[in-house]
XYZ file of N, CA, C and O in Angstrom:
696
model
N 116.430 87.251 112.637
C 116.258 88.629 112.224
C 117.443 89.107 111.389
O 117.468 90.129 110.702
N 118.346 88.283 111.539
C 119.847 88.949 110.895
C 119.918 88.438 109.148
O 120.699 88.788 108.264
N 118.984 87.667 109.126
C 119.040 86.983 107.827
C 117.965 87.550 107.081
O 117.547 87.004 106.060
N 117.421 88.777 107.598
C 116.389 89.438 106.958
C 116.748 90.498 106.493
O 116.113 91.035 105.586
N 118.084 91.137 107.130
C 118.761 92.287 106.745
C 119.472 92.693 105.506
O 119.692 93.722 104.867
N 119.718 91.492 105.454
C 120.403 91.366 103.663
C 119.065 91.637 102.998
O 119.018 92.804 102.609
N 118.266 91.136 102.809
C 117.292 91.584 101.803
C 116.775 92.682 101.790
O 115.751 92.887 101.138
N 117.241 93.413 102.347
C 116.336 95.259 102.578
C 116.686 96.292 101.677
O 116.095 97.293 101.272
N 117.939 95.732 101.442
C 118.563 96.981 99.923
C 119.230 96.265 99.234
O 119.919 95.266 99.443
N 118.764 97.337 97.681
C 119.546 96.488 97.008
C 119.626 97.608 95.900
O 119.060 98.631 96.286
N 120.083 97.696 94.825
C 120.585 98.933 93.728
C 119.530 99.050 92.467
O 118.741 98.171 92.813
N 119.226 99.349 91.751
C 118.252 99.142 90.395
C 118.908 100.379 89.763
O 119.359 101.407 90.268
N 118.785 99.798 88.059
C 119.197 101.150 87.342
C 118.244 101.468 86.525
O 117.504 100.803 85.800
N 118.390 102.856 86.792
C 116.997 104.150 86.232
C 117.890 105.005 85.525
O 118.725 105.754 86.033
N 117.585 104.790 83.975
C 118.050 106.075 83.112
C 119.609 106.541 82.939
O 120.100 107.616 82.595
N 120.234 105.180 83.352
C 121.696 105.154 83.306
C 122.366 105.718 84.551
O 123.467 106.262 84.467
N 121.512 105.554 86.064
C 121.847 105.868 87.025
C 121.434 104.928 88.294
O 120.257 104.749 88.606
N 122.370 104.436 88.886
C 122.572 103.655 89.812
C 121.628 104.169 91.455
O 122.011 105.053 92.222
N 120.686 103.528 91.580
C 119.810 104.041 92.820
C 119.891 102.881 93.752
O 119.894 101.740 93.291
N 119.966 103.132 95.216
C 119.939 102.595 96.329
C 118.321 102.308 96.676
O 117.537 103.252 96.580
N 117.969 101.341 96.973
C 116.199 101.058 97.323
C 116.331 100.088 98.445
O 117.063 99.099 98.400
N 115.328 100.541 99.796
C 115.323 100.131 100.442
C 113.864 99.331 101.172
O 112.840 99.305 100.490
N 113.861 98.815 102.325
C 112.441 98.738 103.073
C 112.528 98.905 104.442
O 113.482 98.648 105.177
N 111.344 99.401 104.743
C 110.640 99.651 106.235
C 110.263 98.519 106.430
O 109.806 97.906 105.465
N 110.318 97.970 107.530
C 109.608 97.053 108.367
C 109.193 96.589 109.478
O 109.963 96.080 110.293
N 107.786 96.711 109.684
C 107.305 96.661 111.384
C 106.610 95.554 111.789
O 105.850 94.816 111.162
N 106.996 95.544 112.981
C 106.439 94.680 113.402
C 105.860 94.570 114.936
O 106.219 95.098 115.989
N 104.704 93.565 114.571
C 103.957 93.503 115.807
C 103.488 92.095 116.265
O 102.976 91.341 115.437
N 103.634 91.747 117.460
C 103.613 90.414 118.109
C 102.153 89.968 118.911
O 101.492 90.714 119.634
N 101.900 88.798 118.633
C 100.871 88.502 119.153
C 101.156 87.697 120.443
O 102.209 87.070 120.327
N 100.685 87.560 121.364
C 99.612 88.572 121.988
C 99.973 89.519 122.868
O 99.232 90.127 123.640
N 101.637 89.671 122.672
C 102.343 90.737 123.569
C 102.305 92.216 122.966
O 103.104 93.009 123.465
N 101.470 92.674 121.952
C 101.504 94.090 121.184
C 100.437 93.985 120.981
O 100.041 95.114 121.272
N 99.312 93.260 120.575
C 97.981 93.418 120.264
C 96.845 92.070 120.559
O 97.368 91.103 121.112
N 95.808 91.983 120.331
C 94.865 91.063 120.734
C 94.183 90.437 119.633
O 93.930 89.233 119.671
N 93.797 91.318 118.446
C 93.724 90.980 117.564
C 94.119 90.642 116.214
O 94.801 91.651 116.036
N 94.225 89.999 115.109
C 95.049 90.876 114.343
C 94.810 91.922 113.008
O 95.384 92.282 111.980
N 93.848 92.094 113.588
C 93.548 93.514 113.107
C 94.817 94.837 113.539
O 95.594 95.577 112.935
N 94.397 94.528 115.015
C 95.363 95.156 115.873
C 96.701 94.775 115.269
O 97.312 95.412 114.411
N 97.016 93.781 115.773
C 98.646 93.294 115.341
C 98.956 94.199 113.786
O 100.121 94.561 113.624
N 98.061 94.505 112.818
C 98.501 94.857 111.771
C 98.478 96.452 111.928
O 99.408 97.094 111.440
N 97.619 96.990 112.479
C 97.812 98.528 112.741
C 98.936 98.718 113.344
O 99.784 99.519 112.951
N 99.052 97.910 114.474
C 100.389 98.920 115.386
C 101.547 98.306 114.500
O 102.517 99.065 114.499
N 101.758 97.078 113.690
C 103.097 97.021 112.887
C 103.206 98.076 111.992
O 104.321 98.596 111.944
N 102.192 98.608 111.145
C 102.070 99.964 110.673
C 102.560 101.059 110.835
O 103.159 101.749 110.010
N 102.275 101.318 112.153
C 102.668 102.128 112.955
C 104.250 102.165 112.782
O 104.781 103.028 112.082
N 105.094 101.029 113.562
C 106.265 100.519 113.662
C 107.160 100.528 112.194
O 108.388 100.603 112.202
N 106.390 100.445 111.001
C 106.894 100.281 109.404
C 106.898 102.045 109.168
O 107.822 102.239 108.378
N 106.359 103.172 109.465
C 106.432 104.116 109.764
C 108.030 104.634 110.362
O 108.992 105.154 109.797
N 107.824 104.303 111.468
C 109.212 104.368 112.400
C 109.937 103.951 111.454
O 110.576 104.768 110.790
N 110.001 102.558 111.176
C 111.428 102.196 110.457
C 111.659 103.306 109.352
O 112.781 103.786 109.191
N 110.475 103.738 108.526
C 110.862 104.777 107.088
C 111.038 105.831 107.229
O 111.263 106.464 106.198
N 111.037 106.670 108.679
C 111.158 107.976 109.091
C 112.737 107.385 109.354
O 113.632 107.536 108.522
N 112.864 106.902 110.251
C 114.672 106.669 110.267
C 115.745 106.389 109.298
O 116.828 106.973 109.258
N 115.317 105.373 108.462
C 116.560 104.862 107.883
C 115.852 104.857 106.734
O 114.741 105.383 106.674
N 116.500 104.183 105.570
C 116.111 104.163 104.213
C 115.874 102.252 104.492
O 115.308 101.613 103.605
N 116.165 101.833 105.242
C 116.350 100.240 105.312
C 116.230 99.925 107.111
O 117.239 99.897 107.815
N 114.995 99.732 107.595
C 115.126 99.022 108.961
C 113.877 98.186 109.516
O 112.967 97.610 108.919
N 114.037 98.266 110.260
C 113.346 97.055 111.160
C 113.109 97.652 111.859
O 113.938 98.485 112.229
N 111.513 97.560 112.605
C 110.803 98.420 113.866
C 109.903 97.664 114.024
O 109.079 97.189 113.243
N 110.248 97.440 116.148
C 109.354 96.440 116.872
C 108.540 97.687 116.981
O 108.934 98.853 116.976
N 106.865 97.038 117.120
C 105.729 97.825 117.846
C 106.065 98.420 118.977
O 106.486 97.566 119.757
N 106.082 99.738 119.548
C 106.229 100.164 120.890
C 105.246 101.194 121.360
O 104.487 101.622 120.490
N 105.120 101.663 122.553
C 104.016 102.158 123.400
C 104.133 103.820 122.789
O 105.182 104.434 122.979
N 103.268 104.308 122.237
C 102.789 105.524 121.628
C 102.519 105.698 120.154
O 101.989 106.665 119.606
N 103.052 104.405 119.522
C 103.203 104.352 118.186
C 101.655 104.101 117.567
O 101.536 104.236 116.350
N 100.811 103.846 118.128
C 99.107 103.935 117.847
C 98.754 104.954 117.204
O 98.110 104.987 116.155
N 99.364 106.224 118.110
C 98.754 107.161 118.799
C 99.121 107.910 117.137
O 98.251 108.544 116.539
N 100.071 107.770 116.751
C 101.327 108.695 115.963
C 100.455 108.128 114.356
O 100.235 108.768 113.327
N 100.161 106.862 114.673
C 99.277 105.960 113.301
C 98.173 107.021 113.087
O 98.100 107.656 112.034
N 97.229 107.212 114.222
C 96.201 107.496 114.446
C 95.959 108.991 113.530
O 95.235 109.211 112.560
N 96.986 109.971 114.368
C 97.463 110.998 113.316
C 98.093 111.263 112.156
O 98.050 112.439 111.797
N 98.661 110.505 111.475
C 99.362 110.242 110.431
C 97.565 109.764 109.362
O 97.353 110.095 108.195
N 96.535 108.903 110.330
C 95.508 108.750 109.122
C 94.569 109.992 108.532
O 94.163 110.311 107.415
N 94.407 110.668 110.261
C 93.648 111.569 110.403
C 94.194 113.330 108.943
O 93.514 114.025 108.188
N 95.739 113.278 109.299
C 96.452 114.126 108.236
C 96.364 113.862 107.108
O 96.216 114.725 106.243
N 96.455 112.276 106.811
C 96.348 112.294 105.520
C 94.633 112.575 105.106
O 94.404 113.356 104.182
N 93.650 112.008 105.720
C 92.127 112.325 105.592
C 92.158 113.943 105.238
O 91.575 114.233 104.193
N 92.791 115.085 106.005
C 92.219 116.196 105.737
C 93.257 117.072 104.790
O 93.028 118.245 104.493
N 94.645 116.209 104.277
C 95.395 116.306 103.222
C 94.435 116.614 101.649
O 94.345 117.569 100.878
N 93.628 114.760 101.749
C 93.084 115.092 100.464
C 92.127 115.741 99.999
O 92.024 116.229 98.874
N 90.978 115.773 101.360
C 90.314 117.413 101.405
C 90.701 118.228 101.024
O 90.301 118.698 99.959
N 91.937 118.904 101.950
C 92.425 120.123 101.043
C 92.907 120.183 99.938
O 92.807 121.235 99.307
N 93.718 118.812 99.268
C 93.788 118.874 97.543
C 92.732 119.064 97.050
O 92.834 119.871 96.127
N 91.703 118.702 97.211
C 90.110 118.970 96.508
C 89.591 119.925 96.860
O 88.506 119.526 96.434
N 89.422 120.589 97.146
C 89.179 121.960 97.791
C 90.495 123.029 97.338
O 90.373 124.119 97.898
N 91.707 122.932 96.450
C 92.250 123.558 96.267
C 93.148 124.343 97.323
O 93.688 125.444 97.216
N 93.139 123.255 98.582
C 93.673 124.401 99.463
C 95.368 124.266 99.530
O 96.097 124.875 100.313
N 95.821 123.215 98.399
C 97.381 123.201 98.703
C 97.582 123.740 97.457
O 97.179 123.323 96.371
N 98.669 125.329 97.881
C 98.819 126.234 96.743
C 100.085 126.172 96.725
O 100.744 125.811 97.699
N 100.691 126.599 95.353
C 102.129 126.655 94.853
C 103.050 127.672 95.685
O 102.582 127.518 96.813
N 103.573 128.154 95.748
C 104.613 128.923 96.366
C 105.804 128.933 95.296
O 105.923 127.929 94.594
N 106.520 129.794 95.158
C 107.797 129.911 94.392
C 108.773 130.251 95.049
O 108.562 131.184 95.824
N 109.926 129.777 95.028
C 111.319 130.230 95.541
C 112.201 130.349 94.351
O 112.118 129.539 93.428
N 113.054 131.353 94.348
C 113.861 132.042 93.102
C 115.044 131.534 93.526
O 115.517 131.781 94.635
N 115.665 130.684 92.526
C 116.824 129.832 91.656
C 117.961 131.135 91.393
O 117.855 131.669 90.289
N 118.827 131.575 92.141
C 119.329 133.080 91.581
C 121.239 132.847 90.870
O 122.141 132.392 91.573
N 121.410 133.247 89.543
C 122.667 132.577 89.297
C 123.772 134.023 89.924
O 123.644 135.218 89.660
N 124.727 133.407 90.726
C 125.076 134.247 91.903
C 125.993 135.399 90.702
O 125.857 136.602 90.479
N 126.620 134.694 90.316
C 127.542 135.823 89.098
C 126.748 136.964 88.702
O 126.941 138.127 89.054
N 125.666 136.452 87.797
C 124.921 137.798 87.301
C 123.551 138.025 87.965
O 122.594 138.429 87.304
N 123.474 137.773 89.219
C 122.038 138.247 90.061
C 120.690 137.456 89.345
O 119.562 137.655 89.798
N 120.925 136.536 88.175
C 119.843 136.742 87.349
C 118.645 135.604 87.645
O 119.263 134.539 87.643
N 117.673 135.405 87.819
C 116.610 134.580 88.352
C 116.863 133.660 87.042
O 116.872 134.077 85.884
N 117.018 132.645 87.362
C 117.508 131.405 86.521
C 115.913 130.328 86.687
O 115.334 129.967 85.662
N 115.558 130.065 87.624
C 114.430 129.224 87.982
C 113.853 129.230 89.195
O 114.324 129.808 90.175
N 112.424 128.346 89.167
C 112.087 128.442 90.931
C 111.618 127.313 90.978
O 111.119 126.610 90.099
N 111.881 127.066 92.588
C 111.410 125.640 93.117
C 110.288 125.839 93.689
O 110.291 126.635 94.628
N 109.216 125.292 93.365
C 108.217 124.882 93.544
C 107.370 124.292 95.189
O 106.792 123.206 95.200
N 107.426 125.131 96.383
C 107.347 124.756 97.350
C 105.278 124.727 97.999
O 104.550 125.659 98.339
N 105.054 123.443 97.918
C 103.411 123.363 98.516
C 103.145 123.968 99.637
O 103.729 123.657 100.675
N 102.051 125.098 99.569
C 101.629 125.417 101.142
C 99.906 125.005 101.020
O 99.140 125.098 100.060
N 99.677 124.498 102.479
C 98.590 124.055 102.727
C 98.101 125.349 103.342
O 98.822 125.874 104.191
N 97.030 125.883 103.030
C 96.539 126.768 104.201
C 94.979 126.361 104.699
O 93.933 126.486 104.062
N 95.141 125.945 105.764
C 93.595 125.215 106.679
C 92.870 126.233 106.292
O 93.260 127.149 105.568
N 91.736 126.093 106.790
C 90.664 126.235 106.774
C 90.633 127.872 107.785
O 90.384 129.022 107.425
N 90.923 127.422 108.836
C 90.933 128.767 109.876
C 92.206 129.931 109.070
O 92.476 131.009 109.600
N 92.673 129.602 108.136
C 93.810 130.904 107.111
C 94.901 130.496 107.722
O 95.887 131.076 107.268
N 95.194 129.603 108.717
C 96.892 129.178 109.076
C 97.539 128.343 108.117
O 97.117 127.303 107.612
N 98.907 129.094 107.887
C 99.249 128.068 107.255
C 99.886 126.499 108.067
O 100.494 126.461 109.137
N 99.496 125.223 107.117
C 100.391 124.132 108.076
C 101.627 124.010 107.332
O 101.582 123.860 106.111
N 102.664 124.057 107.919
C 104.043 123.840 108.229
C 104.288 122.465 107.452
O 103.823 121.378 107.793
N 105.314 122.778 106.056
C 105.128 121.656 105.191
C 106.293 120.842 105.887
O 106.904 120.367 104.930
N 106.760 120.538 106.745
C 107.333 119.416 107.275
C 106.197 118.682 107.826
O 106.283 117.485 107.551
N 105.194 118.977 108.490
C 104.103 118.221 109.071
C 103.294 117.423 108.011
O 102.789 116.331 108.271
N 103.155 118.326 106.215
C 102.345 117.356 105.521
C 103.284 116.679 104.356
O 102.873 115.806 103.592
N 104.570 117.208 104.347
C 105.406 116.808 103.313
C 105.906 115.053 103.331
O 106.365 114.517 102.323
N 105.774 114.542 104.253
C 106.216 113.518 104.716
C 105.107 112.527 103.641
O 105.689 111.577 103.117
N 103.751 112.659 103.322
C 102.462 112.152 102.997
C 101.940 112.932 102.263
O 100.723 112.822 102.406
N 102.218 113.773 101.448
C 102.012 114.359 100.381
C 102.640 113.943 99.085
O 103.865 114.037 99.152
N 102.120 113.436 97.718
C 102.698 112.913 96.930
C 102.173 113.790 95.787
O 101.487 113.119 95.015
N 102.279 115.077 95.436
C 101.734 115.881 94.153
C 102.185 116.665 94.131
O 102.513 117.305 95.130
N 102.459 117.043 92.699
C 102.869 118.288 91.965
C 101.430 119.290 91.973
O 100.412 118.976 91.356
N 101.554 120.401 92.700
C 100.210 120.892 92.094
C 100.230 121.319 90.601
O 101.272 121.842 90.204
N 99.170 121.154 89.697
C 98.945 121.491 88.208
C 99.044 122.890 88.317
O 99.424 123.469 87.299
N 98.777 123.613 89.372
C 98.520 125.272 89.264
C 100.244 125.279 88.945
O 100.528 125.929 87.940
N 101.282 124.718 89.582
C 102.421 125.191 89.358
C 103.053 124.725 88.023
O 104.157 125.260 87.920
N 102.778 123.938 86.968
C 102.858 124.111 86.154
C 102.585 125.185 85.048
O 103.215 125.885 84.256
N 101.337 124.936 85.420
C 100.240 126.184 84.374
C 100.898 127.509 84.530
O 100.890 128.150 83.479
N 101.579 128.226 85.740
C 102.120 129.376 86.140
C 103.419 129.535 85.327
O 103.746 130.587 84.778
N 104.265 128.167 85.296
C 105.419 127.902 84.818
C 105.442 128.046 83.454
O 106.463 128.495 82.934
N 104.302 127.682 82.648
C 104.221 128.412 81.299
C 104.317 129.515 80.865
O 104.547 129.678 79.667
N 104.204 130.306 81.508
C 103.972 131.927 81.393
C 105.222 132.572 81.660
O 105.364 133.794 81.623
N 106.098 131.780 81.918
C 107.840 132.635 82.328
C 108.429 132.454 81.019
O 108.087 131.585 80.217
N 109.460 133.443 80.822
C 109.955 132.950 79.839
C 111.118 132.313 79.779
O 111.887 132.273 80.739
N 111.351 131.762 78.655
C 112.693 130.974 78.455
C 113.630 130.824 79.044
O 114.386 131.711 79.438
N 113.758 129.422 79.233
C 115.062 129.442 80.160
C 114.962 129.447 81.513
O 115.899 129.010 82.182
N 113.844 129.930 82.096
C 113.734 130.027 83.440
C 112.731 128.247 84.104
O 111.573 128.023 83.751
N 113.328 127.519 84.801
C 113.082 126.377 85.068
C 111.887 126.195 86.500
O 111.644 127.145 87.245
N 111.401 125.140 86.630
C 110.423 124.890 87.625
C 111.389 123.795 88.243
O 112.539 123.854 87.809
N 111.232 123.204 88.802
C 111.895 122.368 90.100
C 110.735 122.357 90.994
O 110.085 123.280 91.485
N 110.625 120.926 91.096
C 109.186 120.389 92.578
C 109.795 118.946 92.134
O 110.095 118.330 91.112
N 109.786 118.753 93.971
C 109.862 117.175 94.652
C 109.099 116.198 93.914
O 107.876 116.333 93.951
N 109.626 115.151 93.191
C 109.007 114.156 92.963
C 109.345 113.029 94.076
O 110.407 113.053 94.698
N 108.245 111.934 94.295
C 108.686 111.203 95.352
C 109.026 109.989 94.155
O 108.884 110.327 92.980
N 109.413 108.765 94.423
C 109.674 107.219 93.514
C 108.767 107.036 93.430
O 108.306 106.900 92.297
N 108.000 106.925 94.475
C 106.477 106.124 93.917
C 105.667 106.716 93.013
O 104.776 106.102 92.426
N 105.986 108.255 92.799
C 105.131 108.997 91.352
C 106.157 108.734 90.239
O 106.002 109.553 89.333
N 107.097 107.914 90.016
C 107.683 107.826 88.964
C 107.269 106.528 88.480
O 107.690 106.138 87.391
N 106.473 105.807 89.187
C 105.442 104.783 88.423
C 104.222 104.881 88.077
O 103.514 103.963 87.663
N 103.790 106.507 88.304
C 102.250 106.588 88.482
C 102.013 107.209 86.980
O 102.567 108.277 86.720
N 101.314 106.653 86.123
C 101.016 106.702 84.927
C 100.924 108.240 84.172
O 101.551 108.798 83.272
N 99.628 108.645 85.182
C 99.293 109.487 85.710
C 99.576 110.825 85.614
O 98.992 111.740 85.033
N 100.718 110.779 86.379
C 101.571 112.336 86.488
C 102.299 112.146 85.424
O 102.424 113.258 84.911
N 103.049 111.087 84.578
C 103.929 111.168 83.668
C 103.324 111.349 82.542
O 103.921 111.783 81.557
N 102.024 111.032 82.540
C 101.198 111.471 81.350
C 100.282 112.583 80.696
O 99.881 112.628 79.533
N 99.990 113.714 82.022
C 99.343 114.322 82.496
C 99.985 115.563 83.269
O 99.905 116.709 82.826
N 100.436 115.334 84.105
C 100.785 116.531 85.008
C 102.479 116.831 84.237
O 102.756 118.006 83.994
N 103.196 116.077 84.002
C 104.579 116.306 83.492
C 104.256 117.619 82.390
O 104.299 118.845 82.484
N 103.929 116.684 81.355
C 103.810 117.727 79.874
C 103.135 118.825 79.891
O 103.141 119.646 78.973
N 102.411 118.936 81.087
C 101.814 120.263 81.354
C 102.699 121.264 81.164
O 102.507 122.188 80.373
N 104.021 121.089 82.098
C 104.913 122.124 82.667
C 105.905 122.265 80.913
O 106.865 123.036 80.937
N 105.593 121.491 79.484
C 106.197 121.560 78.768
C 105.590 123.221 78.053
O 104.505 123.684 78.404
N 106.525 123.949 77.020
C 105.971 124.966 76.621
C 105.194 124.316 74.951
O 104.538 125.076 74.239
């Protein structure tokens, strides 16, 4: 296991800037964690989870509740992309304020989900598995004037996605 650790990070350069990249990794044992390996591959899942909630780089044995945590993590993301299609994850703005002259400089761009029953869910619960810029917060961002900036979370893995760099980026251009 110790000779696996070296390979988990390592540096890459993006745009003349030096980035740290790491991996999750879980694992699950046969026939002491599962029966099948169907099984064996869900609950390591589970466990590759654990490792990427902790560290930027680890190792996670299968352990007793970690099913359970899979189970919900599929179920959230299932009614995640519902509510992207359904329009139910809306922009929010937070004001960028430059402290010297009071003056609203920009806003960051914060996603709220609001269910179905009008609650809102608590973006630590979907932020974790949420990977989008909403387009509404662009389109809004056109309409400010000059000078005043948008800011929203990109994750790495949308900086390979064709997609948003082709599409959702230049939106937010004037």
């Amino acid at each position: 296991m110790r000779r696996c650790g070296c390979y988990q990070t390592s540096q890459i350069q993006l745009g003349g800037t030096s980035h740290r990249i790491g991996a999750g990794i879980g694992i699950a044992l046969l026939p002491a964690d599962a029966i099948t390996p169907d099984d064996a591959l869900r609950k390591a899942d589970g466990a590759r989870y654990r490792a990427n909630r902790e560290r930027r780089s680890a190792m996670r044995f299968c352990e007793e509740g970690m099913d359970a945590q899979v189970r919900e993590r599929a179920a959230m993301e299932d009614a995640l992309r519902r509510a992207v299609g359904l329009g139910a994850i809306e922009p929010a703005f937070l004001p960028t304020v430059r402290l010297s002259t009071h003056e609203v400089v920009g806003f960051e761009m914060i996603p709220q989900w609001i269910a179905d029953d009008g609650a809102s869910i608590p973006l630590q619960r979907f932020i974790p598995i949420a990977e989008g810029v909403p387009h509404e917060a662009c389109i809004v961002a056109r309409t400010w004037p000059a000078g005043v900036r948008l800011a929203a979370d990109i994750y790495p893995s949308q900086l390979r996605d064709e997609l948003l760099l082709r599409h959702r980026l230049p939106s937010c251009q004037p």
